Coordinates of C-alpha atoms in Angstrom, one line a residue:
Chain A
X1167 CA 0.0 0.0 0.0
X1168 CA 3.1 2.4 0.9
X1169 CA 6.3 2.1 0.0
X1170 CA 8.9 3.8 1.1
X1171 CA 12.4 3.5 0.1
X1172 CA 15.6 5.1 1.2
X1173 CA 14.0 8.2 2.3
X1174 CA 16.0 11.0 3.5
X1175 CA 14.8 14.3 4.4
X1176 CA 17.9 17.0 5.0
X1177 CA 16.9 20.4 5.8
X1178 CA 18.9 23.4 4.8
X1179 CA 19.0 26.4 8.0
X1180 CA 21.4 29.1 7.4
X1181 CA 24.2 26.9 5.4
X1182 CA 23.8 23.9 8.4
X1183 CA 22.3 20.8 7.6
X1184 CA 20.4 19.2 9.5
X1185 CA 18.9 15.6 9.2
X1186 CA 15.5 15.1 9.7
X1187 CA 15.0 11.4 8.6
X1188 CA 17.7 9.3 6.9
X1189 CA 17.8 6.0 4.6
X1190 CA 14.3 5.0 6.0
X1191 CA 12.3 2.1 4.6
X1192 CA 9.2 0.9 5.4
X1193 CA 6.8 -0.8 3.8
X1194 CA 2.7 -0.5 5.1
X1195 CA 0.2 -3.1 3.8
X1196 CA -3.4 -2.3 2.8
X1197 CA -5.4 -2.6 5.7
X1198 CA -2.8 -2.1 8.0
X1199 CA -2.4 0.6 11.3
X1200 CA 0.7 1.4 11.0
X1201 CA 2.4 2.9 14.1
X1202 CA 5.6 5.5 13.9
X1203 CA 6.9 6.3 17.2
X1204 CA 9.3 8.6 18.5
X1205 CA 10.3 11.2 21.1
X1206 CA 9.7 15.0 19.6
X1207 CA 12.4 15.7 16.9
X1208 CA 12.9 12.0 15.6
X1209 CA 12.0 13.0 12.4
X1210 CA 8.1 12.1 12.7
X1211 CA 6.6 14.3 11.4
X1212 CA 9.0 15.0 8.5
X1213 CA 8.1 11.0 7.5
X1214 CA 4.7 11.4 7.8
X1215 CA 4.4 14.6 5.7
X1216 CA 7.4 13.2 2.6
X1217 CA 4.1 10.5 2.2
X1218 CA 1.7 12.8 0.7
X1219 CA 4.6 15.3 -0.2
X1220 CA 3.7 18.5 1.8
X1221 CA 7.6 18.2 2.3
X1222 CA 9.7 17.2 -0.7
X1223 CA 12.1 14.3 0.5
X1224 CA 15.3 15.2 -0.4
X1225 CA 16.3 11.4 -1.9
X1226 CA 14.2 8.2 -1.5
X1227 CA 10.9 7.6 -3.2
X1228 CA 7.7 7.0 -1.8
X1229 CA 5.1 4.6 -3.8
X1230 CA 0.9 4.4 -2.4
X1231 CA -1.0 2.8 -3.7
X1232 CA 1.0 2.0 -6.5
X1233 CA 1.8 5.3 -7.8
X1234 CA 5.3 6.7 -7.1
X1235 CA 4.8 10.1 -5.6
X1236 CA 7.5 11.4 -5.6
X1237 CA 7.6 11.6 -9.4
X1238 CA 4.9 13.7 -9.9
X1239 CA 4.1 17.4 -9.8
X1240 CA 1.3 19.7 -10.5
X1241 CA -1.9 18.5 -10.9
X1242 CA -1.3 14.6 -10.8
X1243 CA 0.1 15.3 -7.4
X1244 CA -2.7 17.1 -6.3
X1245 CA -5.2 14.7 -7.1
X1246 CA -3.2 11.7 -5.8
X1247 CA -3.0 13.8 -2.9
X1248 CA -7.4 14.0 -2.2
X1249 CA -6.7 10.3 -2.1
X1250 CA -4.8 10.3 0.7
X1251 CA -6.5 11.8 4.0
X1252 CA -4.9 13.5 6.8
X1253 CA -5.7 14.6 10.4
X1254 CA -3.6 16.9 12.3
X1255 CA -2.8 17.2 16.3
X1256 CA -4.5 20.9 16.3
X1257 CA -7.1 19.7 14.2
X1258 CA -6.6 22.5 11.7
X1259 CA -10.2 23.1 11.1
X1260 CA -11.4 26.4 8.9
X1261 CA -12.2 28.8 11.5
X1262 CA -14.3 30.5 9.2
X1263 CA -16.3 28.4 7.5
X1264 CA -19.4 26.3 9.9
X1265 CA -18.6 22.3 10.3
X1266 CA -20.8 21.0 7.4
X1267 CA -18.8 23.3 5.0
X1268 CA -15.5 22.4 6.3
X1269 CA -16.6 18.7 5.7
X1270 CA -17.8 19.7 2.1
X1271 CA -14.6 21.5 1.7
X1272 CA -12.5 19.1 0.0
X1273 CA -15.7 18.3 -2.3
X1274 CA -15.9 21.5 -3.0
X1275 CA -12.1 22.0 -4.3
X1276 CA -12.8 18.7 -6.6
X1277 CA -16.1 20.9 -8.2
X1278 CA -18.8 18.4 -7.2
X1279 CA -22.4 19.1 -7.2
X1280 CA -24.2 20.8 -4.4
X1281 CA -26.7 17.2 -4.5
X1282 CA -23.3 14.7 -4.2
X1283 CA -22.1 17.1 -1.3
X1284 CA -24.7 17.8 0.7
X1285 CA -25.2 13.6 0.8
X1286 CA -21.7 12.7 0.7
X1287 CA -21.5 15.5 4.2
X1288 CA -24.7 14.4 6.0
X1289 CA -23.7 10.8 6.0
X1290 CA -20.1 11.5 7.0
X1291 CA -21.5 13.5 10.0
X1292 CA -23.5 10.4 10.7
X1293 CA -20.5 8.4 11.0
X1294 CA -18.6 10.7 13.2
X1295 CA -21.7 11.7 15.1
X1296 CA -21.7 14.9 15.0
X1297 CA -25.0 15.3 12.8
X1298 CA -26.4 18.2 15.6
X1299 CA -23.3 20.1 14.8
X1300 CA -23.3 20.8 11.0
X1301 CA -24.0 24.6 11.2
X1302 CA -21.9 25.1 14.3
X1303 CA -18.5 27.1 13.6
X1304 CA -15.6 25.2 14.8
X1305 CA -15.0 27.6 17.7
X1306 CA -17.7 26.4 20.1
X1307 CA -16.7 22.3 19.9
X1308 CA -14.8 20.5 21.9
X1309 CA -11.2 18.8 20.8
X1310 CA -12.9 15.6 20.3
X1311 CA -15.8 17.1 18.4
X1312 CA -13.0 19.4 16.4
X1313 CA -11.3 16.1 15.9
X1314 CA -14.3 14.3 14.5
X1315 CA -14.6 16.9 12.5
X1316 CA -11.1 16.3 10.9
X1317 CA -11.9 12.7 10.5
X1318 CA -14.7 12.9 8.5
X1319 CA -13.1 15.8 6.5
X1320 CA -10.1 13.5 6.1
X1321 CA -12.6 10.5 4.2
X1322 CA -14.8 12.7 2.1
X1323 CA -12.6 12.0 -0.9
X1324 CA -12.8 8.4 0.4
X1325 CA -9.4 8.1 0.8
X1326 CA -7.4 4.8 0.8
X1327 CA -5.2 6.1 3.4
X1328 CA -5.2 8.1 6.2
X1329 CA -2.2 9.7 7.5
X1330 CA -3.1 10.7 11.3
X1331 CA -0.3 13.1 12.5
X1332 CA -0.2 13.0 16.6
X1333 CA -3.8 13.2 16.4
X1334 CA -5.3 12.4 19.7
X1335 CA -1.6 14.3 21.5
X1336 CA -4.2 16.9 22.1
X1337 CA -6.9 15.3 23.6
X1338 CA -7.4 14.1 27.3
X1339 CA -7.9 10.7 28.0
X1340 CA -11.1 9.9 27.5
X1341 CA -11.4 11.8 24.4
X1342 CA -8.3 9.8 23.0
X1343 CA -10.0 6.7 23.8
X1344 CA -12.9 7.5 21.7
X1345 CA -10.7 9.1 18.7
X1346 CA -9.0 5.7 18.6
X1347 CA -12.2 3.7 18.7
X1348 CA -13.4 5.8 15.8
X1349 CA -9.8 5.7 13.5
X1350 CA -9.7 1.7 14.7
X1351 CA -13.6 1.4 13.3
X1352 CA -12.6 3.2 10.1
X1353 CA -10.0 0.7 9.3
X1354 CA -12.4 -2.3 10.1
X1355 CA -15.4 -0.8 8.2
X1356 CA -13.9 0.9 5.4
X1357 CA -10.5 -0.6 4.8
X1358 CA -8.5 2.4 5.7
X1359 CA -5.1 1.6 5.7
X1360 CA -3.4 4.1 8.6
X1361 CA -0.2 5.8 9.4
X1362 CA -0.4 7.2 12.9
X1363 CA 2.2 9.2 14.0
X1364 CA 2.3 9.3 17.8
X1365 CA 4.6 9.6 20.8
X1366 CA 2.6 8.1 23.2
X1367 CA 3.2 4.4 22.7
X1368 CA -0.7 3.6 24.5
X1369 CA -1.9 4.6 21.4
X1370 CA 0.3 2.3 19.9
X1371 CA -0.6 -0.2 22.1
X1372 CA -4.2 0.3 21.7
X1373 CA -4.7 0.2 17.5
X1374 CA -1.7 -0.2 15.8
X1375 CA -1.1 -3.8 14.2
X1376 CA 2.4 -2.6 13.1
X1377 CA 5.2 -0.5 14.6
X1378 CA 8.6 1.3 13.8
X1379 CA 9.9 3.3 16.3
X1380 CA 11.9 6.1 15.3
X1381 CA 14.8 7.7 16.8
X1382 CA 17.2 10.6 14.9
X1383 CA 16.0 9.7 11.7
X1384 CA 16.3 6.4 11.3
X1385 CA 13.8 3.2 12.3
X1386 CA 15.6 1.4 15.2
X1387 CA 13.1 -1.4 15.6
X1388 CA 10.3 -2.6 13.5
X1389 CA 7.6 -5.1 13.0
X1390 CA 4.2 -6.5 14.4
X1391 CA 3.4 -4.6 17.4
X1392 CA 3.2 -7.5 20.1
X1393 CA 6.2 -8.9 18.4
X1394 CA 8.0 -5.5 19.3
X1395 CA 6.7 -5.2 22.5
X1396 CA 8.0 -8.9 23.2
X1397 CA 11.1 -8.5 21.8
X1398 CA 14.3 -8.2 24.3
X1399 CA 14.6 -4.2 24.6
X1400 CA 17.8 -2.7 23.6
X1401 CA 18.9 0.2 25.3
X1402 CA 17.6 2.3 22.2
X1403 CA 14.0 1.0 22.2
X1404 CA 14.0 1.1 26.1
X1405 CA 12.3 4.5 27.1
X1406 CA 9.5 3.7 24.5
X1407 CA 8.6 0.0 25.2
X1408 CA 9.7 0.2 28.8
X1409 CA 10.1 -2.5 31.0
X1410 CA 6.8 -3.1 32.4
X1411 CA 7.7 -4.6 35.5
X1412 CA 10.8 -3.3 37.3
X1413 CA 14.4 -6.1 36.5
X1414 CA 16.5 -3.9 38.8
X1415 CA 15.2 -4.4 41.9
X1416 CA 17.8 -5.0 45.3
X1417 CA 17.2 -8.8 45.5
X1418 CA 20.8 -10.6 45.4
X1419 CA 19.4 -14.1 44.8
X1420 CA 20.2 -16.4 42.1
X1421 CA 18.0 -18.1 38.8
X1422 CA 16.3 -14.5 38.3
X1423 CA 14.4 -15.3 34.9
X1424 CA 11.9 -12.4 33.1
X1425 CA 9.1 -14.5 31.6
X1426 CA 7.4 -13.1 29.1
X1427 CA 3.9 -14.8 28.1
X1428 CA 1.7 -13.8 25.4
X1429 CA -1.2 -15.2 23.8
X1430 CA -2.6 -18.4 24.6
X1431 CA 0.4 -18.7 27.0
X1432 CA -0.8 -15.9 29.1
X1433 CA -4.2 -17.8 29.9
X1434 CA -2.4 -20.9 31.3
X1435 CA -1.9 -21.7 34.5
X1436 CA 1.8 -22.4 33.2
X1437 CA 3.8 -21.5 36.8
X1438 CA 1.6 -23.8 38.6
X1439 CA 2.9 -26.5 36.3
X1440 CA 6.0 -25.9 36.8
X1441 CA 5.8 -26.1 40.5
X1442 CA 4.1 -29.1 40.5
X1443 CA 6.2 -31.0 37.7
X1444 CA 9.1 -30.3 38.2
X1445 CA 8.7 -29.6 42.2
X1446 CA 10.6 -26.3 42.7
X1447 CA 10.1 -23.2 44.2
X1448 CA 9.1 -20.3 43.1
X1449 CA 9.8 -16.9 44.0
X1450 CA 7.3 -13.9 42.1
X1451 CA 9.3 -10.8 42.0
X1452 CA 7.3 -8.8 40.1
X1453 CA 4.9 -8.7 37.7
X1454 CA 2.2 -7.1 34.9
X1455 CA -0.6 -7.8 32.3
X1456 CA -1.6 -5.7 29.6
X1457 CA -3.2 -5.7 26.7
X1458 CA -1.7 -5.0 23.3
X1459 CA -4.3 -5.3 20.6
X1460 CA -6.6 -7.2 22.3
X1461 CA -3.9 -9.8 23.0
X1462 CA -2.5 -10.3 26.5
X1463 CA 0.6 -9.9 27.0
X1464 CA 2.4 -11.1 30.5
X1465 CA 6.0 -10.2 32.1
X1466 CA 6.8 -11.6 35.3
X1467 CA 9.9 -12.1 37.3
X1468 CA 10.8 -14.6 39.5
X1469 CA 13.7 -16.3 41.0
X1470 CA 14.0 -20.3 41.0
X1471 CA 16.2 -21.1 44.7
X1472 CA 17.9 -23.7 44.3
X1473 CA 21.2 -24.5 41.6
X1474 CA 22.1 -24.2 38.3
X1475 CA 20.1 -27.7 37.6
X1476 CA 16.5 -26.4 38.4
X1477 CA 17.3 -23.3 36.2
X1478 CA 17.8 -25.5 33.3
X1479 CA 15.1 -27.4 33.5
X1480 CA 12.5 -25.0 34.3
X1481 CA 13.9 -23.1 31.2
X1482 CA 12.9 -26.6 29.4
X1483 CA 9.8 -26.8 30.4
X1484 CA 9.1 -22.9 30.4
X1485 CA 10.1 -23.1 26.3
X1486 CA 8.1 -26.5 26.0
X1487 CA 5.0 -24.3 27.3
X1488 CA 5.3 -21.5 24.6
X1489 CA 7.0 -18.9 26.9
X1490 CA 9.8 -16.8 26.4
X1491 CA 12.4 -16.8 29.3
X1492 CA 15.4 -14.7 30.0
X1493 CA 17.7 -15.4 32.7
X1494 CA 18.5 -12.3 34.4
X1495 CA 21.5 -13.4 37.3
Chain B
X363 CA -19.8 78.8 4.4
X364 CA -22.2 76.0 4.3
X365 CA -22.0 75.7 0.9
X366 CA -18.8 76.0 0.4
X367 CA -18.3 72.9 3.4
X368 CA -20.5 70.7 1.4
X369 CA -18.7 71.1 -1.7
X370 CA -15.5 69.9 0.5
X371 CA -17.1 67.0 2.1
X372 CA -18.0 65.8 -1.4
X373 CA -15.0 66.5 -3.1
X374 CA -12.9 64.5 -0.2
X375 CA -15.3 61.8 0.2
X376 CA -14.9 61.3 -3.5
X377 CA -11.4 61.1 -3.3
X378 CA -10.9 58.8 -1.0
X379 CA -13.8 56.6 -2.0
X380 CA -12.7 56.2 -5.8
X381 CA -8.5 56.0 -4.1
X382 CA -9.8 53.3 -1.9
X383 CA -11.2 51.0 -4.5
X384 CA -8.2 51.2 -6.8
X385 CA -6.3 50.9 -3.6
X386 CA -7.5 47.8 -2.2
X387 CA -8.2 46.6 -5.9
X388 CA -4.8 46.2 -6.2
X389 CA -3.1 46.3 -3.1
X390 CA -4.7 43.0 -2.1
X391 CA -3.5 41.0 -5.1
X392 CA -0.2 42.4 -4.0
X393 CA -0.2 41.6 -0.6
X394 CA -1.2 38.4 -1.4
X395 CA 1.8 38.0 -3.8
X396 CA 4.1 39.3 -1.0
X397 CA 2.4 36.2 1.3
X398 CA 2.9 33.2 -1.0
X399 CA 5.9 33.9 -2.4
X400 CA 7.4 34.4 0.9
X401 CA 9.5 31.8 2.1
X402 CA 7.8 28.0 3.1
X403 CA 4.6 29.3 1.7
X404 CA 2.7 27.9 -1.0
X405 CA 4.2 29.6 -4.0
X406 CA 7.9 30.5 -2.6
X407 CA 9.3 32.5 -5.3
X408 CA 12.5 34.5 -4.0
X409 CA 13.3 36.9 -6.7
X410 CA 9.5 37.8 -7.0
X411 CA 9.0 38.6 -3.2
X412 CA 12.2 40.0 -3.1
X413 CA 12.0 42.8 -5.9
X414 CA 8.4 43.3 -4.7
X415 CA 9.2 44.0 -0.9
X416 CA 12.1 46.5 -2.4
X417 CA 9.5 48.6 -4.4
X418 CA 7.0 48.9 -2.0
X419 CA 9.6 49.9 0.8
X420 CA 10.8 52.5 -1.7
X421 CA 7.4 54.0 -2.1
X422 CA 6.7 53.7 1.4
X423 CA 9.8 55.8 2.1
X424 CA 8.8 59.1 0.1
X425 CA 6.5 61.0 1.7
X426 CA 3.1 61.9 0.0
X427 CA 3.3 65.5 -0.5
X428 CA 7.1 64.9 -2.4
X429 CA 5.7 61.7 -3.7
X430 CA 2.6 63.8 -5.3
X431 CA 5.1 65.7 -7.2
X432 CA 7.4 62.6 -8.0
X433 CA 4.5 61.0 -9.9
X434 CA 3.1 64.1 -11.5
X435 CA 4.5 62.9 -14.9
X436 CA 2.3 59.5 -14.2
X437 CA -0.7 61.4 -13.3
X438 CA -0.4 63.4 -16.5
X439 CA -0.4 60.4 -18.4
X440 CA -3.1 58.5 -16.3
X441 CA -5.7 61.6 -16.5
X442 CA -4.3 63.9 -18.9
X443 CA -4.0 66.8 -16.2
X444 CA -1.6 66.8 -12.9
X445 CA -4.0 69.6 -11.6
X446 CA -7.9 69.0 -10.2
X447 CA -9.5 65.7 -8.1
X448 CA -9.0 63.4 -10.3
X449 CA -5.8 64.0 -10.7
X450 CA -5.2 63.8 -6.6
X451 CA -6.6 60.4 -6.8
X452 CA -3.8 58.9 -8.8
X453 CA -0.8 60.1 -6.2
X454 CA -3.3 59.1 -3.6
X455 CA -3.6 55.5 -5.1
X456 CA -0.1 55.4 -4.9
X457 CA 0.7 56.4 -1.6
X458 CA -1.7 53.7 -0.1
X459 CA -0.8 50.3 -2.2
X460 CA 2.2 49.6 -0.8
X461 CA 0.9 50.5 2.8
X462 CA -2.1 48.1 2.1
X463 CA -0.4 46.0 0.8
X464 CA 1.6 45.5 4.0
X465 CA -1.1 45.4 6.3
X466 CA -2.9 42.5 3.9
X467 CA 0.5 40.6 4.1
X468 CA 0.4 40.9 7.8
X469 CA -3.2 40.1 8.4
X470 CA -2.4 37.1 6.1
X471 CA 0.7 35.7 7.6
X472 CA -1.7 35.7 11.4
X473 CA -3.0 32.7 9.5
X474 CA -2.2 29.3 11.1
X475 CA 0.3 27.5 8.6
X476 CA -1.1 24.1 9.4
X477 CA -4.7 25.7 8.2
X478 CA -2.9 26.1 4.9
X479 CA -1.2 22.8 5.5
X480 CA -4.5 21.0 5.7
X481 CA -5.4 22.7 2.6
X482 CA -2.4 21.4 0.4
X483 CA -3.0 17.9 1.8
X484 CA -6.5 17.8 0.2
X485 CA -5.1 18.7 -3.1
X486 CA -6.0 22.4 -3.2
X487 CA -4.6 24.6 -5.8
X488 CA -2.2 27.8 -4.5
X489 CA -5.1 29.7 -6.2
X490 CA -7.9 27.7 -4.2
X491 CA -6.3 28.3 -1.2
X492 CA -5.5 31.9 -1.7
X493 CA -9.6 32.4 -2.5
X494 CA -11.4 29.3 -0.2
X495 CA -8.6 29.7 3.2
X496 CA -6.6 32.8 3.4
X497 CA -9.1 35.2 2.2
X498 CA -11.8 33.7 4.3
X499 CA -9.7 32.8 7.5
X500 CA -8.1 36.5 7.9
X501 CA -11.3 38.2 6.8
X502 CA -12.0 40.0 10.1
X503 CA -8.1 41.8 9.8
X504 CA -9.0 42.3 6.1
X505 CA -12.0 44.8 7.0
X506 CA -10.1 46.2 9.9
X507 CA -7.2 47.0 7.4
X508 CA -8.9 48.4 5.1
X509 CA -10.4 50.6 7.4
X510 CA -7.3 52.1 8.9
X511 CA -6.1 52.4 5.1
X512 CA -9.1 54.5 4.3
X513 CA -8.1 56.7 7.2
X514 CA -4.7 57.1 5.9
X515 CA -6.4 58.3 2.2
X516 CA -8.4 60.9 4.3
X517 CA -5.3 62.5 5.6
X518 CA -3.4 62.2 2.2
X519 CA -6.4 63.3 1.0
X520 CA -6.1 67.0 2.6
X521 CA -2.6 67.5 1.3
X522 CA -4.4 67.3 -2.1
X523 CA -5.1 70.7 -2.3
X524 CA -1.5 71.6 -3.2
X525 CA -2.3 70.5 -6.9
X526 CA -5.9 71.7 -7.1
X527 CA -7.6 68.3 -5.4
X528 CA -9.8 70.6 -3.4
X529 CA -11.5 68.7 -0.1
X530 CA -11.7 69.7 3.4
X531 CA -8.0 69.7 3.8
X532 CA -7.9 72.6 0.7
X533 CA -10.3 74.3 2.4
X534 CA -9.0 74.6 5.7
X535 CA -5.5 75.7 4.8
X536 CA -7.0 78.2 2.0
X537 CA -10.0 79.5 4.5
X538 CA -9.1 78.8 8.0
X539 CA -5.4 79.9 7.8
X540 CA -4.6 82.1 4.8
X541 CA -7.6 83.9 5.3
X542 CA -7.6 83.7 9.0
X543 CA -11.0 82.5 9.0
X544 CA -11.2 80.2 12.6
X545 CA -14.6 79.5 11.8
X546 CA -14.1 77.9 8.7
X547 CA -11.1 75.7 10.6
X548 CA -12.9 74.4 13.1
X549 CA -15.4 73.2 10.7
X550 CA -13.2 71.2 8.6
X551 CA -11.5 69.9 11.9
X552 CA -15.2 69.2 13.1
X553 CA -16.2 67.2 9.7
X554 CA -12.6 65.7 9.9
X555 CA -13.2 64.5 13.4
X556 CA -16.8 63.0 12.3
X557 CA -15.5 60.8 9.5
X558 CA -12.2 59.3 10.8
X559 CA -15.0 58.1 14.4
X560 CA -17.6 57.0 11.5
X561 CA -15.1 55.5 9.3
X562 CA -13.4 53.5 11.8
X563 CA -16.9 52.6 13.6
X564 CA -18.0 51.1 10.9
X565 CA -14.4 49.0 9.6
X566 CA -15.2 47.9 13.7
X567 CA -18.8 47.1 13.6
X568 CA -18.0 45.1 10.0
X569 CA -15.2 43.4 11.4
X570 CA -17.2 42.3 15.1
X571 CA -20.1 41.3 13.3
X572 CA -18.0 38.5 10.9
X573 CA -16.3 37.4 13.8
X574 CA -19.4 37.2 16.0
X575 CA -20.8 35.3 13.3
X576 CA -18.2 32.7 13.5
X577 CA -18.7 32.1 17.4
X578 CA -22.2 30.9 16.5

């Protein structure tokens, strides 16, 4: 669905160069939500806006949807543009113009009839439901309301993608909740393939199928979300995956493993099995659940007394079970 | 006196009425220009912006009674006559371009860029945005900037008497102090007074009412 290849994006200030993103690949398939993470200044933003070329990329190209973007100019790249959608963190709304006409805005700029528009509006009001607020100026709604608004702006043109640059960063979270219900119900009903651009990795955690997290311009870790979040952190990826339960923690002892269960794993009773079959004990450290996706995902640490024996075993059985086990001391 | 107040009032209003549309009929396709060929706007064009900002900084710099006689060779060709009201509205068209022109380019650079961003990323064209989101979004600075421009043409306006534009200002330089007549001065500075509050009442009122429509 996207393509991206080599993509570089080097910004000239005052004869200093600086890099905004740099050799980036990534490839998003139709259907996907696509996650791109990163503290403020990883180049974010710069990636997200090369896609539907409101920046120029400086090398790379950048194919959706088969068409190769960053060949064009003019007119073909405006109207491969209106098929890609995009909402913004501060909504950008028309100030001046009341909510049905900023939703009929990018039918207007196309030239389509007053009949086409007026339907095409009503039912994306519908959608976002916001059908009470079609002759209310932007001004008097709420983020989440001004953010709806976007959204259904965003698929008049019924676009194949939508690009969703930190757009729920402004919202609290309740609001945020509701945004990502609405962008995760999009992709499901529609087929929206999404790019959301995001610091907060909840949101991540919450829709996003896929994941790269950025850091100085280039992707330091990539793939399916619960696959990144299971994957053993480097200190890069650290501060965004985090370690959900705490590793450093005073205790001295020996056989300190981090378990890591996910899936079907994480609904067995796997450390009473272990216990019981291979008769050791078992120390909890620590521990968390959460949710990634829908799909449960469990750390734990614990500490195995006993000598170097019991450690290889458990580990045995642990991997015979399905679950991922790192041996901490 | 009366008579000769109303034939002022006319003359001026007629001056700065007919000045003002030329003014703002092509100082707002300038400003414009000056906007979107600026740098990281949506037709950055350096050479255009930059030999545009030079001439109207060089205009701007001559004041209007030397810049009245600068241009008299302009006016001649314009009109056909350097002398009379018509020929005051040319210098007087002049004068307020570039000084429109700036306060357009200022009431259209308040805009948010990501507005305009939004705007590129549906596939609008430079001139659809210029017409459908700038125009629109800075319309309340518009009407107040064109009000505080019309004010300007009224003052120019009395300085047209030094090449026949007659007007209030003629009259109270030609009545009230050549011929010592204090009368006739505080008049004009009465009637003055009146249209600069009406003027800008109104440019307020217009500009309230657009915004208070927007909060609806």
């Amino acid at each position: 669905m996207i393509e991206i290849q080599n993509l570089s994006k080097i910004y000239e200030k005052a004869h200093q160069k600086v890099v905004a993103i740099e050799h980036i690949d990534l490839k998003v398939e139709r259907g996907d939500i696509y996650g791109i993470v990163g503290l403020s200044g990883a180049g974010k933003s710069s990636l997200v806006r090369c896609i539907n070329r409101i920046e120029d990329p400086t090398t790379g190209t950048v194919i959706v949807d088969g068409v190769d973007l960053t060949s064009l100019s003019g007119k073909a790249l405006r109207s491969e543009r209106q098929k890609i959608g995009m909402i913004f963190q501060n909504f950008n709304l028309l100030s001046s113009k009341t909510v049905f006409e900023n939703i009929a805005f990018p039918l207007r700029l196309k030239g389509l009839d007053k009949e086409q528009i007026q339907k095409r509006v009503l039912d994306l009001l519908e959608k976002v439901e916001l059908t009470e607020k079609a002759d209310v100026y932007p001004v008097n709604l709420s983020g989440g309301q001004k953010q709806r608004v976007g959204i259904a702006r965003a698929l008049a043109n019924e676009p194949s993608v939508l690009l969703c640059d930190e757009s729920t960063s402004a919202l609290d979270p309740k609001t945020t909740k509701q945004i990502l219900g609405l962008l995760k119900r999009i992709n499901k009903e529609f087929g929206v393939t999404l790019v959301v651009i995001t610091h907060e990795m909840d949101v991540v955690k919450a829709i996003c199928n896929k994941v790269a997290i950025l850091e100085s311009g280039r992707i330091i870790a990539e793939g399916d979300t619960i696959d990144v979040f299971t994957r053993k952190t480097s200190d890069a990826t650290k501060h965004f995956i985090g370690e959900s339960v705490s590793s450093d923690s005073n205790h001295r002892g020996n056989n300190r493993l981090q378990l890591t269960f996910k899936g079907v794993s994480a609904e067995q009773p796997i450390l009473s099995g272990l216990i019981r079959n291979l008769a050791v004990d078992v120390n909890i450290l620590s521990g968390s659940i959460e949710t990634i996706q829908d799909y449960p995902l469990g750390k734990l640490i614990v500490e195995l007394p006993g000598d170097s024996n019991v450690l290889i075993e458990a580990l045995d059985y642990l991997s015979a079970k399905g679950v991922d086990a790192e041996v901490l001391s | 006196m009366m008579e000769m107040l109303t034939k002022a009032t006319l003359e001026t209003l007629y001056m700065v009425i007919v000045s003002a549309i030329f003014t703002v009929g092509i100082g707002l396709p300038l400003g414009i220009i000056l906007v979107v060929t600026s740098e990281n706007h949506i037709a950055t064009n350096k050479w255009i912006s930059g030999v545009l900002s030079y001439v109207v900084n060089m205009t701007r710099s001559l004041p209007f009674i030397i810049l009245m006689i600068f241009i008299i060779p302009i006016t001649r060709w314009l009109i056909g006559t350097s002398i009379g009201t018509e020929a005051a509205i040319v210098p007087l068209v002049f004068a307020a371009i570039p000084f429109f022109a700036r306060v357009v380019e200022s009431a259209l650079h308040e805009i948010d860029d990501g507005v305009i961003e939004a705007a590129i990323a549906m596939g609008a064209t430079p001139l659809q945005i210029i017409i459908r989101v700038m125009i629109p979004e800075a319309l309340p600075s518009l009407v107040l900037g064109v009000t505080i421009t019309v004010i300007n043409l009224l003052g120019y306006s009395a300085m047209a008497g030094a090449i026949g534009g007659g007007g209030i200002g003629d009259l109270a330089i030609r009545y009230g102090y050549h011929r010592f007549r204090t009368d006739v001065m505080l008049m004009t500075i009465f009637l003055l007074v009146i249209l600069v509050q009406s003027i800008q009442s109104s440019g307020n009122l217009i500009a309230q009412k657009i915004i208070k429509n927007r909060r609806k």
